[in-house]
Amino acid sequence: IWLPPAAVQQVSLKATIIVIMWCILLLAGLAAAAASDPYKEKRFEYIVKNQKLHLGYLEKKLHAIEEEFNELSADVDRKTIRHLKARISNLEENHCTDDQSECPGDVPECVDDLLFCDGEKDCRDGSDEDDDTCSLNITHVGSSYTGLATWTSCEDLPPDHAVVTITAAHRRDYFPSRVWLRGTLSYEIDEKDHVIHTIQLRGYYNFGKREIALGPLPGQKPGYGVICDFNLGDDDHADCKIVVPSSLFVCAHFNAARY
Amino acid sequence: IRQADTMKSLRLLLAALAVVTAVLADHHEEKPESHDDIIDKLVERTNKITSNVFHIESLLDDRLDEKRIRRAGSLVARVEALEEDSCEDHDHQCGGDDPQCISELFVCDGHKDCRNGEDEKDCTLPTKAGDKFVGDVVYDHCTKRRPDHITLVVESVSTAAFFTPIVDLHVHVEIESETDEDESEVSLPSDAIYSFADHELTVHAPEDDGLGLVGNFDGHNFDRFVGHIVHTISNQPCAEFIFHRK
């Protein structure tokens, strides 16, 4: 049989196309079969389900642990610990003289009160010039400290509220280790009619001792003075005494809190 | 006719291709992606649980933090120092909920003498050979050189196998001092003992001036101790240094 070359070409072309077509169809069939293999799909679902169950179990267990943890007593807040530490160190021995205070750092050196917050480091670790030591928070104008005053002498009054308020504060450039203050002391003398006695005072704040000392204004008849020691670990609580200005004899005592 | 055949085959081929692409597209768009999604979600959930576990673990660790426990212990020790001694002079308080006094010589001797076993619990020596402590002066009324710092170097440690409550040490006391005339540096060798019962380090007088050093650890913080220079005869303290481990 003789066929012209063109016809041979056409036949072989057709055959090739048919072969390719069948191949593609076969592939398509295989792909479809692979994609929809029901066993494979089931196995996948089975694994996923198991993992979900396992995770759910872990979540439940974790939740139980969290609940148990939350039932335990909460952490003590830092303030309580600061107060506790301050009360302990107030009880501890202090070998400084009256004019001296302990450096607040780890080494309790004694340094003269007049050298605290004067811009020069006098404690070996410089803690007499720390920001915490020299905070002016206590002497902010308008600061008020109040507590229930118990009179032990001087006045025949039942325990009642006393308030110390800072009305003015001034720190001299050439002598920064004191803050000069003006303030008032008010105490209730009649609980029923709310008669309140207010006296004007002046004095200073001592950084080393953390103490406010207020006495009567010059020219006024000496009434009372106030001494407040901020020795409870923060700037908001003080141990205050109402005193006779001349002798510092204690008339009344109150634990003051800022308000 | 042959051309028409060819065209037919070509059309068939195109149809087949369309089927294949459709199947493949189907295959790509839905099934595997949804599988991936499911797996991604599982992984996400697992990560969330893991981070929650880490969170609660860190909360627990915060409570169990050894530094915190040590700090609290130091505070307790300060209060105990303020309180009246609960045991006789040479006795040791077992402490805990079950107070009991035992002789100091029984602490860390290898036998449980306290009912709560406290006397054998904490017997690691804080002053090992090679340890160095630097002390800053608090006050000083008696030393020869009035230094700002004293360095205590532990040279060697020896414990008698038959008597472990007290450890023998060999130490050097290094003092750098500066006066107007000269700068001097001395290293004074001396013997010392460490007693586990009261966490006390006693350095015998290295010079002939009869001044020794007594260092008291608080029993919780072993990186710091309060050192008093004492007249060894009268046991009167006349200088105080706060020592820190270097």
Short mmCIF file of C-alpha atoms in Angstrom, two decimals:
data_model
loop_
_atom_site.label_atom_id
_atom_site.label_comp_id
_atom_site.label_asym_id
_atom_site.label_seq_id
_atom_site.Cartn_x
_atom_site.Cartn_y
_atom_site.Cartn_z
CA ILE A 1 0.00 0.00 0.00
CA TRP A 2 1.33 3.24 -0.93
CA LEU A 3 0.13 6.39 0.67
CA PRO A 4 1.25 9.83 -0.16
CA PRO A 5 3.56 11.34 2.52
CA ALA A 6 0.94 13.93 3.47
CA ALA A 7 -1.58 11.23 4.23
CA VAL A 8 0.96 9.34 6.37
CA GLN A 9 1.57 12.50 8.27
CA GLN A 10 -2.13 13.06 8.79
CA VAL A 11 -2.70 9.51 9.98
CA SER A 12 0.20 9.63 12.41
CA LEU A 13 -1.03 13.02 13.66
CA LYS A 14 -4.48 11.64 14.27
CA ALA A 15 -3.07 8.60 16.05
CA THR A 16 -0.91 10.80 18.25
CA ILE A 17 -3.87 13.00 19.16
CA ILE A 18 -5.96 9.97 20.07
CA VAL A 19 -3.17 8.49 22.18
CA ILE A 20 -2.67 11.77 24.01
CA MET A 21 -6.42 12.11 24.53
CA TRP A 22 -6.66 8.68 26.10
CA CYS A 23 -3.70 9.36 28.29
CA ILE A 24 -5.26 12.56 29.56
CA LEU A 25 -8.57 10.87 30.20
CA LEU A 26 -6.77 8.14 32.15
CA LEU A 27 -4.97 10.74 34.23
CA ALA A 28 -8.21 12.58 34.88
CA GLY A 29 -9.82 9.38 36.04
CA LEU A 30 -6.92 8.59 38.35
CA ALA A 31 -6.96 12.10 39.79
CA ALA A 32 -10.67 11.93 40.43
CA ALA A 33 -10.26 8.53 42.03
CA ALA A 34 -7.45 9.78 44.26
CA ALA A 35 -9.39 12.86 45.30
CA SER A 36 -12.44 10.99 46.31
CA ASP A 37 -10.83 8.00 47.98
CA PRO A 38 -13.44 7.46 50.68
CA TYR A 39 -11.13 5.56 53.03
CA LYS A 40 -8.48 8.27 52.98
CA GLU A 41 -11.09 10.91 53.75
CA LYS A 42 -12.49 8.87 56.63
CA ARG A 43 -9.06 8.36 58.08
CA PHE A 44 -8.38 12.10 57.95
CA GLU A 45 -11.68 12.88 59.66
CA TYR A 46 -10.97 10.25 62.29
CA ILE A 47 -7.56 11.75 63.11
CA VAL A 48 -8.95 15.29 63.25
CA LYS A 49 -11.77 14.23 65.53
CA ASN A 50 -9.36 12.50 67.87
CA GLN A 51 -7.08 15.50 68.01
CA LYS A 52 -10.05 17.76 68.78
CA LEU A 53 -11.10 15.49 71.61
CA HIS A 54 -7.57 15.46 72.96
CA LEU A 55 -7.35 19.26 72.83
CA GLY A 56 -10.74 19.57 74.51
CA TYR A 57 -9.53 17.30 77.29
CA LEU A 58 -6.41 19.42 77.76
CA GLU A 59 -8.46 22.62 77.87
CA LYS A 60 -10.74 21.15 80.52
CA LYS A 61 -7.82 20.00 82.62
CA LEU A 62 -6.09 23.38 82.30
CA HIS A 63 -9.28 25.16 83.29
CA ALA A 64 -9.55 23.00 86.41
CA ILE A 65 -5.96 23.85 87.34
CA GLU A 66 -6.61 27.57 86.80
CA GLU A 67 -9.68 27.42 89.01
CA GLU A 68 -7.73 25.63 91.71
CA PHE A 69 -4.98 28.24 91.47
CA ASN A 70 -7.44 31.13 91.69
CA GLU A 71 -8.88 29.67 94.87
CA LEU A 72 -5.50 30.03 96.58
CA SER A 73 -5.01 33.21 98.58
CA ALA A 74 -3.93 36.12 96.42
CA ASP A 75 -0.51 37.70 96.48
CA VAL A 76 0.17 40.26 99.20
CA ASP A 77 0.36 43.71 97.67
CA ARG A 78 3.62 45.61 97.76
CA LYS A 79 2.23 48.32 100.01
CA THR A 80 1.59 45.88 102.84
CA ILE A 81 5.12 44.54 102.55
CA ARG A 82 6.55 48.08 102.54
CA HIS A 83 4.63 48.90 105.70
CA LEU A 84 5.78 45.70 107.32
CA LYS A 85 9.41 46.38 106.44
CA ALA A 86 9.15 49.94 107.72
CA ARG A 87 7.66 48.77 111.00
CA ILE A 88 10.43 46.20 111.42
CA SER A 89 13.15 48.73 110.74
CA ASN A 90 11.53 51.17 113.18
CA LEU A 91 11.95 48.54 115.87
CA GLU A 92 15.52 47.73 114.90
CA GLU A 93 18.43 49.29 116.65
CA ASN A 94 19.71 52.52 115.21
CA HIS A 95 23.04 53.79 116.42
CA CYS A 96 22.78 57.30 114.98
CA THR A 97 22.77 60.37 117.19
CA ASP A 98 19.79 62.73 117.38
CA ASP A 99 21.09 64.97 114.60
CA GLN A 100 21.81 62.06 112.30
CA SER A 101 19.77 59.72 110.16
CA GLU A 102 20.56 56.38 108.60
CA CYS A 103 21.32 56.26 104.91
CA PRO A 104 18.41 54.52 103.22
CA GLY A 105 20.64 52.18 101.19
CA ASP A 106 21.86 48.73 102.18
CA VAL A 107 24.68 50.05 104.38
CA PRO A 108 23.08 51.93 107.30
CA GLU A 109 25.66 54.65 107.74
CA CYS A 110 24.76 57.64 109.87
CA VAL A 111 24.81 61.01 108.15
CA ASP A 112 23.89 64.38 109.55
CA ASP A 113 20.30 65.43 108.80
CA LEU A 114 21.50 68.70 107.33
CA LEU A 115 23.33 66.83 104.56
CA PHE A 116 20.33 64.98 103.13
CA CYS A 117 19.07 66.23 99.75
CA ASP A 118 21.56 69.12 99.65
CA GLY A 119 22.86 68.12 96.22
CA GLU A 120 26.05 66.50 97.53
CA LYS A 121 26.39 62.77 98.01
CA ASP A 122 27.25 62.19 101.65
CA CYS A 123 26.26 58.56 102.05
CA ARG A 124 28.91 56.35 100.46
CA ASP A 125 26.30 54.89 98.12
CA GLY A 126 24.74 58.30 97.47
CA SER A 127 21.39 57.20 98.84
CA ASP A 128 20.98 60.51 100.72
CA GLU A 129 20.36 62.12 97.32
CA ASP A 130 18.06 59.45 95.87
CA ASP A 131 14.86 60.53 94.19
CA ASP A 132 12.88 58.49 96.71
CA THR A 133 14.66 60.07 99.65
CA CYS A 134 14.28 63.59 98.32
CA SER A 135 10.72 63.25 97.03
CA LEU A 136 8.69 66.39 97.66
CA ASN A 137 5.50 64.37 97.62
CA ILE A 138 4.92 64.84 101.35
CA THR A 139 5.20 68.61 101.32
CA HIS A 140 3.05 69.31 98.26
CA VAL A 141 0.89 72.33 98.98
CA GLY A 142 -2.59 71.13 99.75
CA SER A 143 -1.44 67.82 101.20
CA SER A 144 -3.66 66.87 104.09
CA TYR A 145 -3.08 64.22 106.68
CA THR A 146 -5.84 63.11 108.97
CA GLY A 147 -6.46 60.63 111.73
CA LEU A 148 -8.32 60.05 114.94
CA ALA A 149 -6.55 62.07 117.65
CA THR A 150 -6.50 60.60 121.12
CA TRP A 151 -5.76 63.24 123.73
CA THR A 152 -3.70 61.99 126.62
CA SER A 153 -3.11 65.45 128.20
CA CYS A 154 -3.67 69.17 127.61
CA GLU A 155 -7.34 68.97 126.53
CA ASP A 156 -10.31 67.14 127.94
CA LEU A 157 -11.57 65.95 124.58
CA PRO A 158 -12.88 62.62 123.40
CA PRO A 159 -11.00 61.04 120.49
CA ASP A 160 -11.86 62.99 117.39
CA HIS A 161 -10.55 63.86 113.96
CA ALA A 162 -7.49 66.00 113.54
CA VAL A 163 -6.25 67.33 110.21
CA VAL A 164 -2.85 68.73 109.28
CA THR A 165 -2.82 70.60 105.96
CA ILE A 166 0.18 72.09 104.17
CA THR A 167 -0.74 75.57 102.95
CA ALA A 168 2.62 76.77 101.65
CA ALA A 169 6.04 75.29 101.00
CA HIS A 170 9.30 76.92 100.10
CA ARG A 171 12.75 75.47 99.56
CA ARG A 172 15.67 77.87 99.59
CA ASP A 173 18.26 77.49 96.83
CA TYR A 174 21.16 77.96 99.20
CA PHE A 175 19.80 75.55 101.82
CA PRO A 176 17.85 72.80 100.07
CA SER A 177 18.00 70.24 102.87
CA ARG A 178 14.89 71.67 104.51
CA VAL A 179 11.51 72.55 103.05
CA TRP A 180 10.00 75.46 104.94
CA LEU A 181 6.30 75.05 105.44
CA ARG A 182 3.17 76.75 106.54
CA GLY A 183 0.19 74.71 107.53
CA THR A 184 -2.87 74.40 109.69
CA LEU A 185 -3.93 72.02 112.39
CA SER A 186 -7.65 71.52 112.86
CA TYR A 187 -9.29 69.44 115.49
CA GLU A 188 -12.92 69.07 116.43
CA ILE A 189 -13.76 70.21 119.93
CA ASP A 190 -17.49 69.67 119.89
CA GLU A 191 -18.78 66.61 118.18
CA LYS A 192 -22.43 67.66 118.27
CA ASP A 193 -22.17 71.21 116.99
CA HIS A 194 -19.08 70.53 114.90
CA VAL A 195 -17.05 73.30 116.44
CA ILE A 196 -13.61 73.04 114.91
CA HIS A 197 -10.52 74.65 116.25
CA THR A 198 -7.95 75.66 113.62
CA ILE A 199 -4.50 76.97 114.35
CA GLN A 200 -1.96 78.37 111.92
CA LEU A 201 1.48 76.82 112.06
CA ARG A 202 4.86 77.10 110.43
CA GLY A 203 7.85 74.80 110.38
CA TYR A 204 9.85 72.55 108.10
CA TYR A 205 10.23 69.11 106.61
CA ASN A 206 13.37 67.13 107.41
CA PHE A 207 14.40 64.73 104.60
CA GLY A 208 16.67 62.58 106.74
CA LYS A 209 14.15 61.92 109.50
CA ARG A 210 11.20 62.11 107.09
CA GLU A 211 9.56 64.34 109.63
CA ILE A 212 7.30 67.37 109.45
CA ALA A 213 7.70 69.66 112.46
CA LEU A 214 5.28 72.57 112.80
CA GLY A 215 5.06 75.18 115.55
CA PRO A 216 3.09 78.38 116.19
CA LEU A 217 3.56 81.49 114.07
CA PRO A 218 5.78 84.18 115.58
CA GLY A 219 3.84 86.63 117.73
CA GLN A 220 0.97 84.28 118.27
CA LYS A 221 0.19 82.83 121.62
CA PRO A 222 1.73 79.37 121.71
CA GLY A 223 -1.00 76.84 121.25
CA TYR A 224 0.08 73.51 119.88
CA GLY A 225 2.63 72.18 117.50
CA VAL A 226 2.59 69.05 115.35
CA ILE A 227 5.25 66.48 114.61
CA CYS A 228 4.56 63.90 111.91
CA ASP A 229 6.97 61.05 111.18
CA PHE A 230 6.53 59.46 107.75
CA ASN A 231 8.23 56.29 108.91
CA LEU A 232 5.70 53.77 107.63
CA GLY A 233 7.37 53.12 104.30
CA ASP A 234 5.48 55.53 102.06
CA ASP A 235 4.55 59.20 101.60
CA ASP A 236 0.91 58.69 102.58
CA HIS A 237 1.04 57.48 106.16
CA ALA A 238 2.50 59.16 109.19
CA ASP A 239 2.74 58.85 112.90
CA CYS A 240 1.64 62.29 114.17
CA LYS A 241 1.72 63.90 117.58
CA ILE A 242 0.16 67.13 118.81
CA VAL A 243 2.71 68.66 121.16
CA VAL A 244 3.33 71.63 123.37
CA PRO A 245 5.68 73.75 121.22
CA SER A 246 8.15 74.67 123.92
CA SER A 247 8.77 71.30 125.56
CA LEU A 248 7.54 68.96 122.80
CA PHE A 249 5.42 67.31 125.48
CA VAL A 250 2.94 65.03 123.75
CA CYS A 251 -0.72 66.03 124.20
CA ALA A 252 -2.35 63.85 121.61
CA HIS A 253 -1.42 61.18 119.15
CA PHE A 254 -2.89 60.17 115.79
CA ASN A 255 -2.05 57.81 112.98
CA ALA A 256 -2.48 59.96 109.94
CA ALA A 257 -3.25 59.03 106.37
CA ARG A 258 -3.25 61.33 103.36
CA TYR A 259 -6.70 62.12 102.11
CA ILE B 1 -13.18 13.40 5.63
CA ARG B 2 -9.79 13.07 7.21
CA GLN B 3 -9.78 16.73 8.08
CA ALA B 4 -13.22 16.44 9.61
CA ASP B 5 -11.93 13.46 11.62
CA THR B 6 -9.00 15.48 12.81
CA MET B 7 -11.30 18.29 13.85
CA LYS B 8 -13.48 15.83 15.72
CA SER B 9 -10.51 14.39 17.54
CA LEU B 10 -9.33 17.87 18.38
CA ARG B 11 -12.72 18.73 19.83
CA LEU B 12 -12.68 15.53 21.81
CA LEU B 13 -9.25 16.40 23.04
CA LEU B 14 -10.43 19.83 24.12
CA ALA B 15 -13.38 18.32 25.93
CA ALA B 16 -11.09 15.89 27.71
CA LEU B 17 -8.78 18.72 28.69
CA ALA B 18 -11.74 20.64 30.03
CA VAL B 19 -12.76 17.64 32.14
CA VAL B 20 -9.23 17.23 33.43
CA THR B 21 -8.87 20.89 34.35
CA ALA B 22 -12.29 20.85 35.98
CA VAL B 23 -11.38 17.79 38.04
CA LEU B 24 -7.99 19.16 38.92
CA ALA B 25 -9.45 22.55 39.79
CA ASP B 26 -12.03 20.82 41.93
CA HIS B 27 -9.28 18.84 43.53
CA HIS B 28 -7.26 21.95 44.32
CA GLU B 29 -9.96 24.34 45.44
CA GLU B 30 -11.98 22.37 47.95
CA LYS B 31 -10.58 19.23 49.41
CA PRO B 32 -6.91 19.91 50.27
CA GLU B 33 -7.53 23.50 51.29
CA SER B 34 -10.26 22.53 53.63
CA HIS B 35 -7.89 19.91 55.00
CA ASP B 36 -5.24 22.57 55.48
CA ASP B 37 -7.77 24.83 57.15
CA ILE B 38 -8.77 22.12 59.57
CA ILE B 39 -5.15 21.40 60.39
CA ASP B 40 -4.38 25.12 60.76
CA LYS B 41 -7.25 25.49 63.19
CA LEU B 42 -6.02 22.53 65.20
CA VAL B 43 -2.52 24.00 65.33
CA GLU B 44 -3.90 27.38 66.36
CA ARG B 45 -5.91 25.81 69.15
CA THR B 46 -2.88 23.84 70.28
CA ASN B 47 -0.79 27.02 70.37
CA LYS B 48 -3.43 28.76 72.43
CA ILE B 49 -3.49 25.94 74.97
CA THR B 50 0.30 25.92 75.06
CA SER B 51 0.45 29.64 75.77
CA ASN B 52 -2.17 29.25 78.51
CA VAL B 53 -0.13 26.45 80.05
CA PHE B 54 2.98 28.63 79.96
CA HIS B 55 1.02 31.47 81.54
CA ILE B 56 -0.16 29.42 84.50
CA GLU B 57 3.29 27.89 84.81
CA SER B 58 4.80 31.36 85.11
CA LEU B 59 2.19 32.30 87.71
CA LEU B 60 3.16 29.22 89.71
CA ASP B 61 6.87 29.96 89.27
CA ASP B 62 6.28 33.50 90.55
CA ARG B 63 4.92 32.12 93.78
CA LEU B 64 7.71 29.58 94.11
CA ASP B 65 10.45 32.04 93.17
CA GLU B 66 13.42 31.20 95.35
CA LYS B 67 14.56 34.81 95.58
CA ARG B 68 11.15 35.79 96.94
CA ILE B 69 11.24 33.01 99.50
CA ARG B 70 14.73 34.08 100.52
CA ARG B 71 13.67 37.73 100.85
CA ALA B 72 10.67 36.75 102.96
CA GLY B 73 12.95 34.51 105.05
CA SER B 74 15.34 37.42 105.62
CA LEU B 75 12.42 39.53 106.82
CA VAL B 76 11.33 36.76 109.20
CA ALA B 77 14.91 36.57 110.48
CA ARG B 78 14.83 40.32 111.22
CA VAL B 79 11.64 39.91 113.24
CA GLU B 80 13.10 36.91 115.07
CA ALA B 81 16.14 38.99 115.91
CA LEU B 82 13.83 41.56 117.52
CA GLU B 83 11.95 38.94 119.49
CA GLU B 84 13.19 37.47 122.68
CA ASP B 85 15.36 34.39 122.16
CA SER B 86 13.18 31.34 122.32
CA CYS B 87 16.03 29.01 123.27
CA GLU B 88 18.81 29.03 125.82
CA ASP B 89 22.14 30.60 124.93
CA HIS B 90 23.84 27.67 123.27
CA ASP B 91 20.72 26.07 121.89
CA HIS B 92 19.30 26.10 118.41
CA GLN B 93 15.64 26.68 117.57
CA CYS B 94 14.29 24.08 115.15
CA GLY B 95 11.52 26.49 114.23
CA GLY B 96 8.57 25.74 112.01
CA ASP B 97 5.16 24.98 113.51
CA ASP B 98 6.82 22.77 116.05
CA PRO B 99 9.34 24.78 118.08
CA GLN B 100 12.04 22.76 119.73
CA CYS B 101 15.41 23.62 121.22
CA ILE B 102 18.39 21.41 120.59
CA SER B 103 22.05 21.96 121.37
CA GLU B 104 23.99 23.95 118.81
CA LEU B 105 26.45 21.09 118.58
CA PHE B 106 23.78 18.86 117.05
CA VAL B 107 23.10 21.08 114.04
CA CYS B 108 24.42 19.54 110.81
CA ASP B 109 26.11 16.65 112.61
CA GLY B 110 24.51 14.07 110.33
CA HIS B 111 21.84 12.96 112.82
CA LYS B 112 18.27 14.17 112.82
CA ASP B 113 17.76 15.76 116.24
CA CYS B 114 14.84 18.09 115.53
CA ARG B 115 11.46 16.39 115.22
CA ASN B 116 10.99 18.25 111.92
CA GLY B 117 14.51 17.45 110.75
CA GLU B 118 15.34 21.14 110.35
CA ASP B 119 18.79 20.73 111.88
CA GLU B 120 20.02 18.62 108.96
CA LYS B 121 18.18 20.36 106.15
CA ASP B 122 20.32 23.39 105.46
CA CYS B 123 23.93 22.34 105.70
CA THR B 124 25.54 23.90 102.64
CA LEU B 125 28.57 25.96 103.51
CA PRO B 126 28.13 29.56 102.29
CA THR B 127 31.83 30.34 102.57
CA LYS B 128 33.54 28.03 100.13
CA ALA B 129 37.21 28.16 99.18
CA GLY B 130 37.80 31.01 96.75
CA ASP B 131 34.76 33.01 97.89
CA LYS B 132 35.30 36.72 98.29
CA PHE B 133 33.24 39.11 100.40
CA VAL B 134 33.62 42.86 100.37
CA GLY B 135 32.45 44.82 103.39
CA ASP B 136 31.45 48.49 103.49
CA VAL B 137 31.91 50.33 106.75
CA VAL B 138 28.88 51.39 108.78
CA TYR B 139 30.82 52.68 111.74
CA ASP B 140 34.32 52.12 113.00
CA HIS B 141 35.71 53.15 116.38
CA CYS B 142 38.62 50.79 116.75
CA THR B 143 40.43 49.43 113.71
CA LYS B 144 43.99 50.50 113.15
CA ARG B 145 43.56 51.73 109.58
CA ARG B 146 39.91 52.89 109.56
CA PRO B 147 39.32 51.50 106.07
CA ASP B 148 36.25 52.14 103.91
CA HIS B 149 36.28 48.53 102.74
CA ILE B 150 37.48 45.21 104.01
CA THR B 151 37.81 42.23 101.71
CA LEU B 152 37.53 38.76 103.13
CA VAL B 153 38.93 35.98 100.95
CA VAL B 154 38.33 32.35 101.86
CA GLU B 155 41.52 30.46 101.05
CA SER B 156 40.70 26.95 102.19
CA VAL B 157 38.05 24.99 104.02
CA SER B 158 38.38 21.83 106.06
CA THR B 159 35.75 19.87 107.91
CA ALA B 160 36.61 17.17 110.37
CA ALA B 161 34.78 14.08 109.15
CA PHE B 162 33.79 13.14 112.70
CA PHE B 163 32.52 16.62 113.65
CA THR B 164 30.60 18.49 110.96
CA PRO B 165 28.67 21.24 112.85
CA ILE B 166 31.68 23.52 112.72
CA VAL B 167 33.89 24.09 109.69
CA ASP B 168 37.47 25.32 109.88
CA LEU B 169 38.48 27.99 107.41
CA HIS B 170 41.63 29.73 106.44
CA VAL B 171 40.99 33.30 105.31
CA HIS B 172 42.80 36.45 104.29
CA VAL B 173 41.60 39.85 105.45
CA GLU B 174 42.63 42.38 102.82
CA ILE B 175 42.65 46.05 103.72
CA GLU B 176 43.50 48.97 101.50
CA SER B 177 43.99 52.19 103.36
CA GLU B 178 44.99 55.66 102.39
CA THR B 179 46.38 58.25 104.73
CA ASP B 180 47.91 61.62 103.96
CA GLU B 181 51.39 60.13 104.15
CA ASP B 182 51.03 56.87 102.32
CA GLU B 183 48.86 54.24 100.75
CA SER B 184 49.10 50.83 102.26
CA GLU B 185 47.75 47.46 101.35
CA VAL B 186 47.79 44.55 103.71
CA SER B 187 46.60 40.98 103.50
CA LEU B 188 46.32 39.44 106.93
CA PRO B 189 46.09 35.65 107.09
CA SER B 190 43.91 34.23 109.80
CA ASP B 191 41.95 31.19 110.88
CA ALA B 192 38.21 31.17 111.14
CA ILE B 193 35.32 28.89 111.96
CA TYR B 194 31.83 28.72 110.53
CA SER B 195 29.06 27.41 112.73
CA PHE B 196 25.94 26.07 111.04
CA ALA B 197 23.79 26.51 114.15
CA ASP B 198 23.75 30.31 114.12
CA HIS B 199 25.15 30.88 110.60
CA GLU B 200 28.06 32.64 112.20
CA LEU B 201 31.54 33.15 110.82
CA THR B 202 34.18 33.92 113.43
CA VAL B 203 37.56 35.16 112.24
CA HIS B 204 40.24 35.03 114.92
CA ALA B 205 42.28 38.17 115.47
CA PRO B 206 44.85 38.27 112.66
CA GLU B 207 47.01 40.85 114.43
CA ASP B 208 48.11 41.29 118.01
CA ASP B 209 45.51 44.00 118.71
CA GLY B 210 42.92 41.42 119.77
CA LEU B 211 40.39 42.48 117.18
CA GLY B 212 38.46 39.69 115.49
CA LEU B 213 35.58 39.63 113.04
CA VAL B 214 32.21 38.05 113.68
CA GLY B 215 29.99 37.74 110.64
CA ASN B 216 26.32 36.86 110.95
CA PHE B 217 24.36 35.54 107.99
CA ASP B 218 20.61 35.84 108.39
CA GLY B 219 20.14 32.19 107.45
CA HIS B 220 18.32 32.89 104.20
CA ASN B 221 20.41 35.30 102.18
CA PHE B 222 23.90 33.86 101.95
CA ASP B 223 25.24 36.65 99.74
CA ARG B 224 25.29 39.23 102.51
CA PHE B 225 26.31 39.24 106.14
CA VAL B 226 26.71 41.79 108.87
CA GLY B 227 30.25 41.78 110.16
CA HIS B 228 31.21 43.18 113.53
CA ILE B 229 34.78 43.83 114.55
CA VAL B 230 34.93 42.72 118.18
CA HIS B 231 37.43 42.77 120.98
CA THR B 232 37.93 39.04 121.19
CA ILE B 233 38.31 39.09 124.96
CA SER B 234 35.24 41.13 125.88
CA ASN B 235 33.25 40.29 122.74
CA GLN B 236 32.35 44.00 122.49
CA PRO B 237 31.64 45.16 118.95
CA CYS B 238 33.40 48.38 118.00
CA ALA B 239 32.97 48.50 114.22
CA GLU B 240 30.39 47.29 111.75
CA PHE B 241 30.73 46.36 108.10
CA ILE B 242 28.11 45.07 105.69
CA PHE B 243 29.66 42.34 103.55
CA HIS B 244 28.47 41.33 100.09
CA ARG B 245 29.58 38.36 98.05
CA LYS B 246 31.66 39.38 95.05
#
